[in-house]
Amino acid sequence: MTQLDKLDLKLLAELQRDGRLTNNDLSERIALSPSQCSRRRARLEAEGFIRGYRADIDRQKMGLGLMVVISVTLATHNRDNAKRFAELLADLPEVLEAYSLTGEMDYHLKVVTKDLAALSHFVNEVLLPHDSVQHVKTSIVLNVLKDFEGLAVNPQ
């Protein structure tokens, strides 16, 4: 793994706050020339430290007012069943994040839907009928206390 120096960390922190920064803007913020910022950014992208850039879209303004955490237990615990479940999730736009876990439940899914009727359809018509799924438990999110705003990048 490449060692990151303080300038790399500063660059990552600034881009994480605003991925639209130009190399000129970055150079002013981290006290480095625009050409050096460009080379460092290109290297960090090529090495996979920067995986991409995207817009942070407001889900509620998009009509996705209901956020739910869904816990899933698989019907059988083998590689093929886990693969079938992963393939199912890959095609479901409602699933924002999915985690394979240790412990009582096999997966936790972060899901958004328009409303309770859409959630009911998702659970009863998509997840539960799938042959890889044994049990589903839903928890409706009442309030988001902290949303992901980036990794802790400390240039000190």
Tab-separated table of C-alpha atoms in Angstrom:
chain	number	residue	atom	x	y	z
A	1	MET	CA	0.000	0.000	0.000
A	2	THR	CA	1.209	3.469	-0.855
A	3	GLN	CA	2.117	5.683	2.076
A	4	LEU	CA	0.088	8.876	2.142
A	5	ASP	CA	1.838	12.044	3.214
A	6	LYS	CA	0.245	15.094	4.841
A	7	LEU	CA	-0.429	16.750	1.488
A	8	ASP	CA	-2.203	13.627	0.190
A	9	LEU	CA	-4.342	13.571	3.324
A	10	LYS	CA	-5.163	17.274	3.023
A	11	LEU	CA	-6.088	16.776	-0.626
A	12	LEU	CA	-8.342	13.815	0.244
A	13	ALA	CA	-10.012	15.755	3.067
A	14	GLU	CA	-10.757	18.724	0.795
A	15	LEU	CA	-12.060	16.568	-2.051
A	16	GLN	CA	-14.230	14.618	0.361
A	17	ARG	CA	-15.813	17.906	1.483
A	18	ASP	CA	-16.277	19.058	-2.120
A	19	GLY	CA	-15.500	16.708	-4.996
A	20	ARG	CA	-16.087	19.511	-7.517
A	21	LEU	CA	-12.968	21.450	-6.510
A	22	THR	CA	-10.715	22.366	-9.393
A	23	ASN	CA	-6.976	21.888	-9.110
A	24	ASN	CA	-6.654	25.669	-8.764
A	25	ASP	CA	-9.093	25.679	-5.828
A	26	LEU	CA	-7.310	22.703	-4.269
A	27	SER	CA	-3.939	24.373	-4.641
A	28	GLU	CA	-5.150	27.398	-2.672
A	29	ARG	CA	-6.582	25.239	0.109
A	30	ILE	CA	-3.583	22.954	0.613
A	31	ALA	CA	-0.770	25.319	-0.413
A	32	LEU	CA	0.472	23.300	-3.361
A	33	SER	CA	0.737	24.204	-7.049
A	34	PRO	CA	-2.191	23.310	-9.327
A	35	SER	CA	0.023	20.967	-11.367
A	36	GLN	CA	1.127	19.113	-8.215
A	37	CYS	CA	-2.523	18.860	-7.107
A	38	SER	CA	-3.423	17.433	-10.492
A	39	ARG	CA	-0.654	14.805	-10.344
A	40	ARG	CA	-1.486	13.818	-6.777
A	41	ARG	CA	-5.223	13.600	-7.523
A	42	ALA	CA	-4.542	11.443	-10.602
A	43	ARG	CA	-2.276	9.145	-8.561
A	44	LEU	CA	-4.832	8.828	-5.744
A	45	GLU	CA	-7.518	7.985	-8.306
A	46	ALA	CA	-5.292	5.462	-10.119
A	47	GLU	CA	-4.343	3.764	-6.845
A	48	GLY	CA	-7.997	3.505	-5.779
A	49	PHE	CA	-7.928	5.886	-2.806
A	50	ILE	CA	-10.482	8.003	-4.659
A	51	ARG	CA	-13.102	5.597	-5.987
A	52	GLY	CA	-15.282	8.155	-7.719
A	53	TYR	CA	-17.282	11.355	-7.484
A	54	ARG	CA	-21.031	11.650	-7.062
A	55	ALA	CA	-23.828	14.016	-6.160
A	56	ASP	CA	-25.446	13.726	-2.723
A	57	ILE	CA	-29.138	13.594	-3.671
A	58	ASP	CA	-31.883	14.277	-1.128
A	59	ARG	CA	-33.910	11.053	-0.947
A	60	GLN	CA	-37.015	12.765	0.433
A	61	LYS	CA	-37.103	15.285	-2.410
A	62	MET	CA	-36.912	12.269	-4.730
A	63	GLY	CA	-40.062	10.853	-3.117
A	64	LEU	CA	-38.282	8.215	-1.020
A	65	GLY	CA	-39.553	9.248	2.400
A	66	LEU	CA	-39.283	5.918	4.196
A	67	MET	CA	-35.929	4.525	5.300
A	68	VAL	CA	-35.826	1.022	6.736
A	69	VAL	CA	-33.192	-1.298	8.132
A	70	ILE	CA	-34.025	-4.860	7.149
A	71	SER	CA	-32.396	-7.877	8.761
A	72	VAL	CA	-32.352	-11.039	6.672
A	73	THR	CA	-31.650	-14.644	7.598
A	74	LEU	CA	-30.872	-17.014	4.744
A	75	ALA	CA	-32.759	-20.264	4.284
A	76	THR	CA	-29.544	-22.275	4.049
A	77	HIS	CA	-25.972	-21.307	4.749
A	78	ASN	CA	-23.907	-22.218	1.752
A	79	ARG	CA	-21.984	-20.366	-0.916
A	80	ASP	CA	-24.587	-20.852	-3.665
A	81	ASN	CA	-27.428	-19.496	-1.539
A	82	ALA	CA	-25.385	-16.476	-0.487
A	83	LYS	CA	-24.507	-15.866	-4.135
A	84	ARG	CA	-28.188	-16.020	-5.171
A	85	PHE	CA	-29.062	-13.519	-2.464
A	86	ALA	CA	-26.248	-11.173	-3.525
A	87	GLU	CA	-27.458	-11.369	-7.139
A	88	LEU	CA	-30.976	-10.481	-5.995
A	89	LEU	CA	-29.717	-7.425	-4.109
A	90	ALA	CA	-27.623	-6.201	-7.035
A	91	ASP	CA	-30.794	-5.582	-9.055
A	92	LEU	CA	-32.812	-3.840	-6.332
A	93	PRO	CA	-32.569	-0.029	-6.462
A	94	GLU	CA	-34.369	0.227	-3.103
A	95	VAL	CA	-31.311	-1.290	-1.394
A	96	LEU	CA	-28.818	1.478	-0.694
A	97	GLU	CA	-26.393	-0.599	1.346
A	98	ALA	CA	-26.097	-4.266	2.258
A	99	TYR	CA	-23.862	-5.868	4.856
A	100	SER	CA	-23.040	-9.520	5.450
A	101	LEU	CA	-22.800	-10.052	9.203
A	102	THR	CA	-21.725	-12.402	11.905
A	103	GLY	CA	-24.232	-13.159	14.637
A	104	GLU	CA	-27.952	-13.857	14.659
A	105	MET	CA	-28.851	-12.224	11.334
A	106	ASP	CA	-26.978	-12.900	8.107
A	107	TYR	CA	-27.507	-9.507	6.435
A	108	HIS	CA	-28.570	-5.963	7.236
A	109	LEU	CA	-29.974	-3.900	4.398
A	110	LYS	CA	-30.459	-0.144	4.292
A	111	VAL	CA	-33.547	0.347	2.149
A	112	VAL	CA	-35.566	3.368	1.006
A	113	THR	CA	-39.092	3.285	-0.350
A	114	LYS	CA	-41.797	5.788	-1.161
A	115	ASP	CA	-44.134	4.724	1.638
A	116	LEU	CA	-45.425	1.790	3.716
A	117	ALA	CA	-47.261	0.268	0.754
A	118	ALA	CA	-44.025	0.223	-1.265
A	119	LEU	CA	-42.187	-1.281	1.713
A	120	SER	CA	-44.859	-3.967	2.068
A	121	HIS	CA	-44.514	-4.826	-1.615
A	122	PHE	CA	-40.720	-4.938	-1.344
A	123	VAL	CA	-40.761	-7.279	1.659
A	124	ASN	CA	-43.716	-9.495	0.691
A	125	GLU	CA	-43.303	-9.648	-3.078
A	126	VAL	CA	-39.536	-9.378	-3.536
A	127	LEU	CA	-37.585	-10.527	-0.473
A	128	LEU	CA	-39.744	-13.166	1.194
A	129	PRO	CA	-40.624	-15.159	-1.957
A	130	HIS	CA	-36.968	-15.466	-2.933
A	131	ASP	CA	-35.741	-19.031	-2.361
A	132	SER	CA	-32.591	-17.878	-0.579
A	133	VAL	CA	-34.494	-16.028	2.177
A	134	GLN	CA	-35.871	-17.632	5.328
A	135	HIS	CA	-36.664	-14.710	7.631
A	136	VAL	CA	-36.987	-10.923	7.286
A	137	LYS	CA	-37.226	-8.388	10.107
A	138	THR	CA	-37.895	-4.715	9.345
A	139	SER	CA	-37.158	-1.657	11.462
A	140	ILE	CA	-38.405	1.719	10.282
A	141	VAL	CA	-35.959	4.575	10.810
A	142	LEU	CA	-37.642	7.341	12.805
A	143	ASN	CA	-34.787	9.861	12.720
A	144	VAL	CA	-31.333	9.941	11.176
A	145	LEU	CA	-29.027	11.099	13.953
A	146	LYS	CA	-25.859	10.966	11.888
A	147	ASP	CA	-25.480	10.358	8.201
A	148	PHE	CA	-22.260	9.407	6.451
A	149	GLU	CA	-20.318	12.529	5.543
A	150	GLY	CA	-16.970	10.973	4.786
A	151	LEU	CA	-14.116	9.091	6.364
A	152	ALA	CA	-12.007	10.596	9.114
A	153	VAL	CA	-9.026	11.936	7.182
A	154	ASN	CA	-6.593	13.620	9.544
A	155	PRO	CA	-3.600	15.289	7.897
A	156	GLN	CA	-1.938	15.997	11.305
